[in-house]
Amino acid sequence: MSSQPIAIFGGTFDPVHIGHLRAAWEASEALDAEVRMVPAKIPPHRPQPVADAAARAAMLRAALEGQDRLKLDLRELDRAGPSYTFDTLASLREDIGTQRPLIVLIGADAFVGLTSWHRWRELFELAHVCVLTRPAQIPATPDALAAVVAARKVDSVGALRTAPAGCVLDMVVSALGISATRIRRLLAEGREPRWLVPQALLDDPVLLAPYRKA
Ligand code: ATP
């Protein structure tokens, strides 16, 4: 089998920043995959976002303008209830069939929390997982997850094309110490996150308004 993989990069994107975009871009190039940025409407595993789903989608749309390697996929916004990745992958499988490789891109910090995700073991039946490095303190991998990874680990991008799902690959991406938390804090303090977020977010007076101090 060799068809172009589809990869999803989910998150709250509250707001989207250069760390997300550069990681997604590098993964897309390395995997030769179409990458879909998938904002969560109701993230199940963390505090609720500051900006509502429509505002976070608008920031992503502005950020992604001018290129077509990274696309915006709003399917979680159309669904009621928590935005489970399992449901997103199941819905993508309905669109693309059972054979095309499907990849979940996930930062190393988020990956160690995978065992709390809805139907986490079944995610590997629907997709590969590509774990992106992040320059942050990463907690230890829980034993249950380490065991699954040990059985599924591959060390080349090519392996992700030989099966539709089921492998785990670690990928080194540029180390950008940027988080949405930091950007929200800068804006709340009345400072400008220039060169941490795409210029398009700064150019539109409305997009970052939810985070600015009143
Ligand atoms: P917050 O600070 O609000 O927790 P965040 O910056 O971690 O937000 P999320 O939207 O929660 O952003 O992250 C979505 C995905 O992007 C996660 O898989 C996360 O690990 C990854 N990610 C976020 N920032 C980076 C970065 N600088 N480098 C690599 N991956 C990142």
CSV table of C-alpha atoms and ligand atoms in Angstrom, one decimal:
chain,number,residue,atom,x,y,z
A,1,MET,CA,0.0,0.0,0.0
A,2,SER,CA,1.2,3.5,-0.7
A,3,SER,CA,-1.3,6.3,-0.7
A,4,GLN,CA,-0.8,9.7,0.8
A,5,PRO,CA,-1.5,9.7,4.5
A,6,ILE,CA,-3.9,12.1,6.1
A,7,ALA,CA,-2.8,13.5,9.5
A,8,ILE,CA,-4.8,15.3,12.1
A,9,PHE,CA,-3.4,17.8,14.6
A,10,GLY,CA,-6.0,18.5,17.3
A,11,GLY,CA,-6.0,21.0,20.1
A,12,THR,CA,-7.7,23.8,21.7
A,13,PHE,CA,-5.7,26.4,19.7
A,14,ASP,CA,-6.5,29.1,22.3
A,15,PRO,CA,-4.9,30.8,20.4
A,16,VAL,CA,-3.0,29.0,17.6
A,17,HIS,CA,0.7,29.9,17.7
A,18,ILE,CA,3.9,29.5,15.8
A,19,GLY,CA,4.8,26.4,17.8
A,20,HIS,CA,1.7,24.6,16.6
A,21,LEU,CA,2.1,25.7,13.0
A,22,ARG,CA,5.8,25.0,12.6
A,23,ALA,CA,5.4,21.5,14.2
A,24,ALA,CA,2.4,20.7,11.9
A,25,TRP,CA,4.3,22.0,8.9
A,26,GLU,CA,7.4,20.0,9.6
A,27,ALA,CA,5.4,16.8,10.2
A,28,SER,CA,3.5,17.3,7.0
A,29,GLU,CA,6.7,17.6,5.0
A,30,ALA,CA,8.4,14.7,6.8
A,31,LEU,CA,5.4,12.4,6.4
A,32,ASP,CA,4.3,13.7,3.0
A,33,ALA,CA,0.9,13.9,4.5
A,34,GLU,CA,-2.1,16.2,4.2
A,35,VAL,CA,-2.4,17.8,7.6
A,36,ARG,CA,-5.8,18.9,9.0
A,37,MET,CA,-5.8,21.2,12.0
A,38,VAL,CA,-8.8,20.2,14.1
A,39,PRO,CA,-9.9,22.6,16.8
A,40,ALA,CA,-11.8,21.0,19.7
A,41,LYS,CA,-15.2,22.4,20.5
A,42,ILE,CA,-15.4,21.0,24.1
A,43,PRO,CA,-11.9,19.6,25.0
A,44,PRO,CA,-12.6,16.7,27.4
A,45,HIS,CA,-9.2,16.6,29.1
A,46,ARG,CA,-8.5,20.1,30.2
A,47,PRO,CA,-10.1,23.4,31.4
A,48,GLN,CA,-12.4,25.0,28.9
A,49,PRO,CA,-10.8,27.5,26.5
A,50,VAL,CA,-11.0,31.3,26.9
A,51,ALA,CA,-12.1,32.0,23.3
A,52,ASP,CA,-15.2,30.2,22.0
A,53,ALA,CA,-15.0,27.6,19.3
A,54,ALA,CA,-16.0,30.0,16.5
A,55,ALA,CA,-13.3,32.5,17.5
A,56,ARG,CA,-10.6,29.8,17.7
A,57,ALA,CA,-11.6,28.6,14.3
A,58,ALA,CA,-11.4,32.1,12.9
A,59,MET,CA,-7.9,32.5,14.3
A,60,LEU,CA,-6.9,29.2,12.6
A,61,ARG,CA,-8.5,30.3,9.3
A,62,ALA,CA,-6.5,33.5,9.4
A,63,ALA,CA,-3.3,31.7,10.4
A,64,LEU,CA,-3.5,29.2,7.6
A,65,GLU,CA,-4.1,31.7,4.8
A,66,GLY,CA,-1.6,31.7,1.9
A,67,GLN,CA,-0.6,28.0,2.0
A,68,ASP,CA,-2.4,24.7,1.4
A,69,ARG,CA,-0.3,22.1,3.1
A,70,LEU,CA,-2.2,22.6,6.4
A,71,LYS,CA,-6.0,22.6,6.2
A,72,LEU,CA,-8.7,23.5,8.6
A,73,ASP,CA,-11.1,20.7,9.6
A,74,LEU,CA,-14.1,21.8,11.6
A,75,ARG,CA,-15.9,18.5,12.2
A,76,GLU,CA,-15.6,18.7,16.0
A,77,LEU,CA,-17.4,22.0,15.9
A,78,ASP,CA,-20.4,20.4,14.2
A,79,ARG,CA,-20.7,17.6,16.9
A,80,ALA,CA,-22.5,17.9,20.2
A,81,GLY,CA,-20.8,16.9,23.4
A,82,PRO,CA,-17.1,16.4,24.2
A,83,SER,CA,-14.7,16.4,21.3
A,84,TYR,CA,-13.3,12.9,21.5
A,85,THR,CA,-10.5,12.1,19.1
A,86,PHE,CA,-11.9,8.6,18.8
A,87,ASP,CA,-15.1,10.0,17.3
A,88,THR,CA,-13.1,12.3,15.0
A,89,LEU,CA,-11.0,9.4,13.7
A,90,ALA,CA,-14.1,7.2,13.2
A,91,SER,CA,-15.7,10.0,11.2
A,92,LEU,CA,-12.6,10.5,9.1
A,93,ARG,CA,-12.5,6.7,8.5
A,94,GLU,CA,-16.0,7.0,7.1
A,95,ASP,CA,-14.8,9.6,4.7
A,96,ILE,CA,-11.5,8.0,3.5
A,97,GLY,CA,-12.2,4.3,3.9
A,98,THR,CA,-10.2,1.7,5.8
A,99,GLN,CA,-7.0,1.5,3.8
A,100,ARG,CA,-5.6,5.0,3.6
A,101,PRO,CA,-3.0,5.7,6.3
A,102,LEU,CA,-4.4,8.0,9.0
A,103,ILE,CA,-2.1,9.7,11.5
A,104,VAL,CA,-2.7,11.5,14.8
A,105,LEU,CA,0.0,14.2,15.4
A,106,ILE,CA,0.4,14.9,19.1
A,107,GLY,CA,2.9,16.8,21.2
A,108,ALA,CA,4.9,14.7,23.6
A,109,ASP,CA,3.3,16.5,26.6
A,110,ALA,CA,-0.2,15.6,25.5
A,111,PHE,CA,0.8,12.0,24.5
A,112,VAL,CA,1.8,11.0,28.1
A,113,GLY,CA,-1.8,11.8,29.1
A,114,LEU,CA,-3.3,9.5,26.4
A,115,THR,CA,-4.5,6.8,28.9
A,116,SER,CA,-7.2,9.3,30.1
A,117,TRP,CA,-8.6,9.7,26.6
A,118,HIS,CA,-11.9,8.2,25.7
A,119,ARG,CA,-11.3,4.6,24.2
A,120,TRP,CA,-7.6,5.3,24.0
A,121,ARG,CA,-6.5,1.8,23.2
A,122,GLU,CA,-8.9,1.7,20.2
A,123,LEU,CA,-7.3,4.9,18.7
A,124,PHE,CA,-4.5,2.6,17.4
A,125,GLU,CA,-7.0,0.5,15.5
A,126,LEU,CA,-8.1,3.7,13.6
A,127,ALA,CA,-4.8,5.6,13.2
A,128,HIS,CA,-1.0,5.7,13.6
A,129,VAL,CA,0.3,8.1,16.3
A,130,CYS,CA,3.2,10.5,15.6
A,131,VAL,CA,4.6,12.0,18.7
A,132,LEU,CA,6.2,15.5,18.2
A,133,THR,CA,9.0,16.7,20.5
A,134,ARG,CA,8.2,19.7,22.6
A,135,PRO,CA,10.8,21.7,24.7
A,136,ALA,CA,8.8,21.3,28.0
A,137,GLN,CA,9.0,19.2,31.1
A,138,ILE,CA,7.3,16.0,30.0
A,139,PRO,CA,6.0,13.8,32.8
A,140,ALA,CA,6.9,10.1,32.9
A,141,THR,CA,5.0,7.8,30.5
A,142,PRO,CA,2.5,5.6,32.4
A,143,ASP,CA,3.3,1.9,32.3
A,144,ALA,CA,0.1,1.0,30.4
A,145,LEU,CA,1.0,3.5,27.6
A,146,ALA,CA,4.7,2.4,27.6
A,147,ALA,CA,3.6,-1.2,27.0
A,148,VAL,CA,1.4,-0.2,24.1
A,149,VAL,CA,4.2,1.9,22.6
A,150,ALA,CA,6.8,-0.8,23.0
A,151,ALA,CA,4.6,-3.1,20.9
A,152,ARG,CA,3.9,-0.6,18.2
A,153,LYS,CA,7.0,1.5,17.9
A,154,VAL,CA,8.5,2.1,14.4
A,155,ASP,CA,11.5,4.2,13.6
A,156,SER,CA,10.9,5.4,10.0
A,157,VAL,CA,8.2,7.5,8.4
A,158,GLY,CA,8.0,4.8,5.6
A,159,ALA,CA,6.5,2.4,8.1
A,160,LEU,CA,3.4,4.6,8.4
A,161,ARG,CA,2.7,4.0,4.7
A,162,THR,CA,2.8,0.2,4.9
A,163,ALA,CA,-0.3,0.0,7.1
A,164,PRO,CA,-3.4,2.1,7.6
A,165,ALA,CA,-3.0,2.4,11.4
A,166,GLY,CA,-1.4,0.9,14.5
A,167,CYS,CA,2.2,2.3,14.7
A,168,VAL,CA,3.8,4.9,17.0
A,169,LEU,CA,6.6,7.1,15.6
A,170,ASP,CA,8.6,9.7,17.5
A,171,MET,CA,9.4,12.8,15.4
A,172,VAL,CA,11.8,15.6,16.2
A,173,VAL,CA,10.5,19.0,15.3
A,174,SER,CA,12.0,22.5,15.8
A,175,ALA,CA,12.2,23.2,19.6
A,176,LEU,CA,9.9,26.3,20.0
A,177,GLY,CA,9.2,27.1,23.6
A,178,ILE,CA,5.9,28.7,22.8
A,179,SER,CA,2.6,27.8,24.5
A,180,ALA,CA,-0.9,29.3,24.3
A,181,THR,CA,-0.8,29.8,28.0
A,182,ARG,CA,2.2,32.1,27.6
A,183,ILE,CA,0.4,34.1,24.8
A,184,ARG,CA,-2.8,34.4,26.9
A,185,ARG,CA,-0.7,35.7,29.8
A,186,LEU,CA,1.2,38.3,27.6
A,187,LEU,CA,-2.1,39.6,26.2
A,188,ALA,CA,-3.7,39.8,29.7
A,189,GLU,CA,-0.8,41.9,30.8
A,190,GLY,CA,-1.3,44.2,27.8
A,191,ARG,CA,1.8,43.0,26.0
A,192,GLU,CA,2.1,42.0,22.4
A,193,PRO,CA,3.0,38.4,21.4
A,194,ARG,CA,4.7,39.5,18.2
A,195,TRP,CA,6.6,36.7,16.4
A,196,LEU,CA,5.0,34.1,18.7
A,197,VAL,CA,1.7,34.1,16.8
A,198,PRO,CA,1.2,34.5,13.0
A,199,GLN,CA,1.1,38.1,11.8
A,200,ALA,CA,-2.5,37.6,10.6
A,201,LEU,CA,-3.7,37.4,14.2
A,202,LEU,CA,-2.0,40.7,15.1
A,203,ASP,CA,-3.3,42.4,11.9
A,204,ASP,CA,-7.0,41.9,12.8
A,205,PRO,CA,-8.1,43.8,15.8
A,206,VAL,CA,-10.9,41.3,16.6
A,207,LEU,CA,-9.0,38.0,16.6
A,208,LEU,CA,-7.0,38.3,19.8
A,209,ALA,CA,-9.6,40.5,21.6
A,210,PRO,CA,-10.9,37.6,23.9
A,211,TYR,CA,-7.5,37.6,25.6
A,212,ARG,CA,-6.7,41.3,25.9
A,213,LYS,CA,-7.1,43.1,29.2
A,214,ALA,CA,-10.3,45.1,29.3
B,1,ATP,P1,-2.1,25.6,26.5
B,1,ATP,O1,-0.8,26.4,26.8
B,1,ATP,O2,-3.3,26.4,26.5
B,1,ATP,O3,-2.1,24.3,27.2
B,1,ATP,P2,-0.8,24.6,24.0
B,1,ATP,O4,0.1,25.7,23.5
B,1,ATP,O5,-0.2,23.4,24.7
B,1,ATP,O6,-1.9,25.2,24.9
B,1,ATP,P3,-2.8,23.1,22.6
B,1,ATP,O7,-3.9,23.6,21.7
B,1,ATP,O8,-3.2,22.6,23.9
B,1,ATP,O9,-1.6,24.2,22.7
B,1,ATP,O10,-2.0,22.0,21.9
B,1,ATP,C1,-2.4,21.2,20.7
B,1,ATP,C2,-1.3,20.3,20.4
B,1,ATP,O11,-0.2,21.0,20.0
B,1,ATP,C3,-0.9,19.3,21.5
B,1,ATP,O12,-0.6,18.1,20.9
B,1,ATP,C4,0.4,20.0,22.0
B,1,ATP,O13,1.3,19.1,22.5
B,1,ATP,C5,1.0,20.5,20.7
B,1,ATP,N1,1.9,21.7,20.8
B,1,ATP,C6,1.5,22.9,21.4
B,1,ATP,N2,2.6,23.7,21.4
B,1,ATP,C7,3.6,23.1,20.8
B,1,ATP,C8,5.0,23.4,20.5
B,1,ATP,N3,5.5,24.6,20.9
B,1,ATP,N4,5.8,22.5,19.9
B,1,ATP,C9,5.2,21.3,19.6
B,1,ATP,N5,4.0,20.9,19.8
B,1,ATP,C10,3.2,21.8,20.4
